[in-house]
CSV table of C-alpha atoms in Angstrom, one decimal:
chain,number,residue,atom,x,y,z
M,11,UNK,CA,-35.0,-131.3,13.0
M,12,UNK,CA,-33.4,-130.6,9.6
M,13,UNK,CA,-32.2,-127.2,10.5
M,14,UNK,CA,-30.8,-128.7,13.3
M,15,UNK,CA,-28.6,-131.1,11.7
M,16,UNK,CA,-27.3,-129.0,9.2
M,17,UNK,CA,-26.2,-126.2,11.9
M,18,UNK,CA,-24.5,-128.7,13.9
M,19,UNK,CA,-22.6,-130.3,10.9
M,20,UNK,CA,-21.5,-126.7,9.5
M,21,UNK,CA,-20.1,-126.1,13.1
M,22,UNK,CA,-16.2,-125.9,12.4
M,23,UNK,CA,-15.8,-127.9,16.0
M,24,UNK,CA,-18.4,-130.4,15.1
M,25,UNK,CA,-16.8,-133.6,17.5
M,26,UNK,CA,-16.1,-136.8,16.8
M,27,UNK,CA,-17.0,-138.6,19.6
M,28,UNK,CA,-20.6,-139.6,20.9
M,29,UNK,CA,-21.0,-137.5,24.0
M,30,UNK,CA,-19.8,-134.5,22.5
M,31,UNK,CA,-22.1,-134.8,19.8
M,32,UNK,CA,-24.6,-134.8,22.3
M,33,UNK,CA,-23.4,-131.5,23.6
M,34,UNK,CA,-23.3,-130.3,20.5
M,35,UNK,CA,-26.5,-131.1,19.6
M,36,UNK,CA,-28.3,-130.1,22.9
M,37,UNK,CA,-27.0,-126.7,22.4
M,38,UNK,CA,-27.9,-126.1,19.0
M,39,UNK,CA,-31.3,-127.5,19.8
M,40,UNK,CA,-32.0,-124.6,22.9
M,41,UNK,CA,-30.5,-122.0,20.1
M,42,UNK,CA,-33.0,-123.4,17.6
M,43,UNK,CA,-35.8,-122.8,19.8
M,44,UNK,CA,-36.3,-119.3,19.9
M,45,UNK,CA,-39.5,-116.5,19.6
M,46,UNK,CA,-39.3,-114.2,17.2
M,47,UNK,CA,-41.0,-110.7,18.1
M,48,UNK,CA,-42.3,-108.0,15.4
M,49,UNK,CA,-41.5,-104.4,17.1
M,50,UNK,CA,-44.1,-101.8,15.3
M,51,UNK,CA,-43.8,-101.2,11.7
M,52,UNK,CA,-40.3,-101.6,11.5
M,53,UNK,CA,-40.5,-105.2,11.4
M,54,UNK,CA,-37.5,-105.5,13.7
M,55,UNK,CA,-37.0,-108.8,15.4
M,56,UNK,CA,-35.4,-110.1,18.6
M,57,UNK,CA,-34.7,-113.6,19.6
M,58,UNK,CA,-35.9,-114.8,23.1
M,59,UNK,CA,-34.4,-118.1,24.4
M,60,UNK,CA,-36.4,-120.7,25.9
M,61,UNK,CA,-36.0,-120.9,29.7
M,62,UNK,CA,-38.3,-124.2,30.2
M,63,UNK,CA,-36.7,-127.3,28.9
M,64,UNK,CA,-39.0,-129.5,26.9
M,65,UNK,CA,-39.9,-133.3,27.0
M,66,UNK,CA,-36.3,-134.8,25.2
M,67,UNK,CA,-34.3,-132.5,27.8
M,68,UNK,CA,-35.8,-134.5,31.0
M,69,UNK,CA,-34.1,-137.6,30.4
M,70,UNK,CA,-30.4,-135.8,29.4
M,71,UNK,CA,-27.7,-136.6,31.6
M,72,UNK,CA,-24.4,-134.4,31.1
M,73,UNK,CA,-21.6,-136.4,30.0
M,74,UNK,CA,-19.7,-134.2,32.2
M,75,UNK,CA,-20.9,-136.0,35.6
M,76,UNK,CA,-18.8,-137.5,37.7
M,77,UNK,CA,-18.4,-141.2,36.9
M,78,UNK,CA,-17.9,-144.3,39.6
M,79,UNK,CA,-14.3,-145.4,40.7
M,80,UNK,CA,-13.9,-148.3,38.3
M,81,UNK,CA,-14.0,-151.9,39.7
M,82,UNK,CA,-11.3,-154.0,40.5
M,83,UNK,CA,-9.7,-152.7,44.1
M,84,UNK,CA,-6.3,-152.2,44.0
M,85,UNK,CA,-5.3,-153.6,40.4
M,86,UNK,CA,-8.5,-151.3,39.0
M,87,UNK,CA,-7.8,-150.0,35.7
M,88,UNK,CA,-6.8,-146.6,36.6
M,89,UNK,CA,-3.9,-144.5,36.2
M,90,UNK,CA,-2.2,-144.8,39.4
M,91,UNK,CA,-2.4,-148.8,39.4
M,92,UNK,CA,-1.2,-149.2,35.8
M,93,UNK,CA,2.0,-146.8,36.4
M,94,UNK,CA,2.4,-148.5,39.9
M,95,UNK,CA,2.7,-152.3,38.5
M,96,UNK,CA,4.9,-150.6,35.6
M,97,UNK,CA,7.3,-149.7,38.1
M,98,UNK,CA,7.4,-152.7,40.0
M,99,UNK,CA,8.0,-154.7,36.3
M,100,UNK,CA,10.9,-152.4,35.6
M,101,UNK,CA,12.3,-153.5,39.0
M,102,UNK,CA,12.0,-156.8,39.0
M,103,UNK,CA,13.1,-157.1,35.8
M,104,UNK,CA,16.3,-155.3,36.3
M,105,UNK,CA,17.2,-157.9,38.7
M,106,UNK,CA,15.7,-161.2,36.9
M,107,UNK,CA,16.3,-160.1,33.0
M,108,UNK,CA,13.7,-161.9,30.7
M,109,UNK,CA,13.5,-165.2,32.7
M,110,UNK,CA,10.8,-163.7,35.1
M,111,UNK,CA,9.1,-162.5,32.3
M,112,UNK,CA,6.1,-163.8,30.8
M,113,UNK,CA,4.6,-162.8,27.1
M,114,UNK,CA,0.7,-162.4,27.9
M,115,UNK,CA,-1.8,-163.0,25.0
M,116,UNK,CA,-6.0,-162.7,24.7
M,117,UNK,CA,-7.4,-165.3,22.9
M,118,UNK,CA,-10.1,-164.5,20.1
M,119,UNK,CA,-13.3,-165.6,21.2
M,120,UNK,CA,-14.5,-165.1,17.2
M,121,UNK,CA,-11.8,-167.7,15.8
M,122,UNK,CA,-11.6,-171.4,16.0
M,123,UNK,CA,-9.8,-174.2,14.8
M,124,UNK,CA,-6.4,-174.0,13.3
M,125,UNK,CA,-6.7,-170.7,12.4
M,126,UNK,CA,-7.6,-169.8,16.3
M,127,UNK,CA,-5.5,-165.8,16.9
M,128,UNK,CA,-4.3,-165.0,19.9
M,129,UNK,CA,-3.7,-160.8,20.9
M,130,UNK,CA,-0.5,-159.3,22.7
M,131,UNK,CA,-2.0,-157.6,25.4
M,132,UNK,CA,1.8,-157.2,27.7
M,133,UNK,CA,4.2,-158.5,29.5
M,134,UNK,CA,4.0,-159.5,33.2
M,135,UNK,CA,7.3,-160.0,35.7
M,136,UNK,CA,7.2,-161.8,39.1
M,137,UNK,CA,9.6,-162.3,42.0
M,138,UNK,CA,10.4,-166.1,41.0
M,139,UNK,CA,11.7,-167.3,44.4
M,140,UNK,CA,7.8,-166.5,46.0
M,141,UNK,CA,5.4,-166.1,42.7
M,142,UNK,CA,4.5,-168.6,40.1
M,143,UNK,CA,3.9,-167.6,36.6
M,144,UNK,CA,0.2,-168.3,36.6
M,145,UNK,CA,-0.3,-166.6,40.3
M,146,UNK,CA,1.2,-163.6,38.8
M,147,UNK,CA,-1.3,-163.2,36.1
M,148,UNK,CA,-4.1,-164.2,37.7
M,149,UNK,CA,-3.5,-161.0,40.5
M,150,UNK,CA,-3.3,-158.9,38.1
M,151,UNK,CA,-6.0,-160.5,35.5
M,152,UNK,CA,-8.4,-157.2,36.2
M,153,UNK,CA,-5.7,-154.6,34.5
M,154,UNK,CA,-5.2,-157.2,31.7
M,155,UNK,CA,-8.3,-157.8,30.4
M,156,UNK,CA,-9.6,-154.7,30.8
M,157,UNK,CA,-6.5,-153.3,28.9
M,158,UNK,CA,-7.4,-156.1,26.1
M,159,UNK,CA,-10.7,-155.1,25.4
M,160,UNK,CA,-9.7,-151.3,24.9
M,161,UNK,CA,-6.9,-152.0,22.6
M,162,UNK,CA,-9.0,-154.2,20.2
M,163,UNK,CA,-12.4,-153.3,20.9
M,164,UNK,CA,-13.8,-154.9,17.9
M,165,UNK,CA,-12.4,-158.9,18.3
M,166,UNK,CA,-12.3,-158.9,22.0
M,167,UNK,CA,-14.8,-155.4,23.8
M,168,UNK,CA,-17.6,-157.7,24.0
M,169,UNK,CA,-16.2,-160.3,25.8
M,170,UNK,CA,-15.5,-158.8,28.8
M,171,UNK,CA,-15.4,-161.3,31.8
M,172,UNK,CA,-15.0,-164.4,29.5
M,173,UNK,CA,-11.5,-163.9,27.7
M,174,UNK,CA,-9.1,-166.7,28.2
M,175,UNK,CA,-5.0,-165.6,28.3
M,176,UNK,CA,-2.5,-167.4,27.9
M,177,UNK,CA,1.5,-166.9,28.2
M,178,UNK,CA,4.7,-167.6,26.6
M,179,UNK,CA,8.3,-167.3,27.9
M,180,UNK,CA,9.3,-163.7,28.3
M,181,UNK,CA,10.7,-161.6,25.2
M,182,UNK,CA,9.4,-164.2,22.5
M,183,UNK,CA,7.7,-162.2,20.4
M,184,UNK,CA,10.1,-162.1,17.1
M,185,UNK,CA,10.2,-166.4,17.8
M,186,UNK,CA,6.2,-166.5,17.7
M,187,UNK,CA,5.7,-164.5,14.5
M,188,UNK,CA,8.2,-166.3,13.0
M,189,UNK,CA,6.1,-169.8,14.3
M,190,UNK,CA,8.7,-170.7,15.9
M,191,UNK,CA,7.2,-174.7,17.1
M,192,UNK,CA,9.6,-174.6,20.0
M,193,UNK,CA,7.6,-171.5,21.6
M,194,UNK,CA,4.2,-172.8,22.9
M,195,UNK,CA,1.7,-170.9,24.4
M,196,UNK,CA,0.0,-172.1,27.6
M,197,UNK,CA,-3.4,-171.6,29.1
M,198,UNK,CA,-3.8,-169.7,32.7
M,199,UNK,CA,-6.5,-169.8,35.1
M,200,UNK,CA,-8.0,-166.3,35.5
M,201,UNK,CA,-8.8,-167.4,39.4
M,202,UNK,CA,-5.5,-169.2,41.1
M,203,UNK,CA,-6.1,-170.6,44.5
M,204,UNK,CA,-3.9,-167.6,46.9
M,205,UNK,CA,-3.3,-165.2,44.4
M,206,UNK,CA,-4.9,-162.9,46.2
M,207,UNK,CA,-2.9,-162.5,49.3
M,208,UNK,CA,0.4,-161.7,46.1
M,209,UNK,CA,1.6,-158.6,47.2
M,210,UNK,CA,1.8,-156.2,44.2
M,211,UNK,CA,5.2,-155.4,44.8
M,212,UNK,CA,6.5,-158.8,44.1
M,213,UNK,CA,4.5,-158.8,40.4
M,214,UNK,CA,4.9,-156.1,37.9
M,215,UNK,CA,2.9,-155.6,34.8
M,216,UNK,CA,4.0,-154.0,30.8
M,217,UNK,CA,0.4,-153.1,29.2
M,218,UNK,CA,1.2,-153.2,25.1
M,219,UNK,CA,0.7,-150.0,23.2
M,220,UNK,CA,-0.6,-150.2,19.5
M,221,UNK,CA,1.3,-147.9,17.4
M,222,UNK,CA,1.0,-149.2,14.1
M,223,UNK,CA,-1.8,-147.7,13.0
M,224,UNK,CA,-4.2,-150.2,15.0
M,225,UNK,CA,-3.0,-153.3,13.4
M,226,UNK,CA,-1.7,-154.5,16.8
M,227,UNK,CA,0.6,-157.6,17.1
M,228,UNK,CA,-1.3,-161.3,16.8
M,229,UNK,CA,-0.6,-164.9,15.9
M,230,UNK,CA,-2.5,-168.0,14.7
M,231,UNK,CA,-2.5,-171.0,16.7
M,232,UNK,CA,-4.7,-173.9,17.1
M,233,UNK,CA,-6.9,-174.1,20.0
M,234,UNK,CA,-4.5,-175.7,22.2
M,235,UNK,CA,-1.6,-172.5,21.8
M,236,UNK,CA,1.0,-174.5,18.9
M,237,UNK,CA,1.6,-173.9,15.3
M,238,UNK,CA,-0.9,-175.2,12.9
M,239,UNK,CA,0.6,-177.5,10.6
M,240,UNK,CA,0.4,-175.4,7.7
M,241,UNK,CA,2.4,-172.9,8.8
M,242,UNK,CA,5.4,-174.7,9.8
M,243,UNK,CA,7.5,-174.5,7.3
């Protein structure tokens, strides 16, 4: 086991992630196990590899299988459904600016009080004549909280299914860092009686992107979405 570990960690490739470890190390495990052969007086040696797997190789499953369509229908978190609401935001917004715009934020499950933080996960746009703010999200709730949990993995990947989100008016960000008491954030249903029957081209959706080195973009609130007192100055 020792050899093994130092072979894979002198390999100049040696990966990063889990699964590719675990190629990694599957392969420098078959090397390892070899036969070596004395031929005559020469002492010359050959090395014979292992056809038949051994007990820990039963249970391996290759990373590279084909995984499951992920869940959600037609607002799954998948390529072809993020790019497809992107579009339909960039429309809609170019006919209703910021004001069919809403500011979406993930609440952290692991703060409480008056120093409660809430995420930026994106922006979401709607056709205001036929969609309400809180229909909007709620149709397209799958692509945002699975988009939450991957951009901070650490305060909100385990609490898949139970996030709460809430919104503020559209383009606010600069007015909520700045506690702005004016700029309140409001709590949506994740299930909104007809938001089903939405169709996707009348809502668009703006996933965030975390560019600064991970720190991402939150604010403290208290539990019911204003400025703590402290902090106004």
């Amino acid at each position: 086991m020792m050899k093994q570990i130092i072979l894979l960690l002198s390999l100049p490739w040696c990966c990063t992630t889990l699964a590719s470890t675990v190629v990694a190390f599957k392969s420098t495990s078959t090397f390892l196990r070899t036969k070596r052969h004395v031929d005559g007086p020469s002492h010359k040696h050959s090395v014979a590899l292992h056809s038949m797997p051994n007990e820990e190789d039963k249970d391996y499953i290759s990373p590279m299988r084909q995984r499951p369509p992920p869940k959600g229908g037609d607002v799954a978190y998948n390529n072809e459904n993020i790019l497809r609401q992107l579009r339909h935001y960039n429309d809609i917004r170019k006919v209703g600016g910021k004001d069919c715009v809403q500011d979406i934020y993930a609440r952290d499950p692991n703060t409480s009080g008056d120093n409660t933080r809430f995420w930026f996960v994106g922006k979401v746009a709607r056709c205001t004549g036929t969609v309400s703010a809180e229909a909007a999200i709620a149709r397209q709730i799958n692509l945002l909280e699975e988009h939450a949990t991957r951009i901070r993995p650490v305060e909100l990947g385990r609490s898949f299914g139970r996030l709460e989100f809430w919104f503020a008016p559209g383009d606010t960000e600069m007015l909520t860092s700045q506690n702005d008491i004016g700029t309140r954030l409001q709590h949506v249903a994740k299930i909104v009686e007809g938001s089903e029957k939405v169709p996707l081209l009348e809502v668009g959706l703006d996933l965030s992107i975390v560019t600064n080195q991970g720190a991402g973009f939150c604010i403290v609130r208290t539990e019911d979405g204003v400025v703590p007192p402290n902090m106004i100055a």
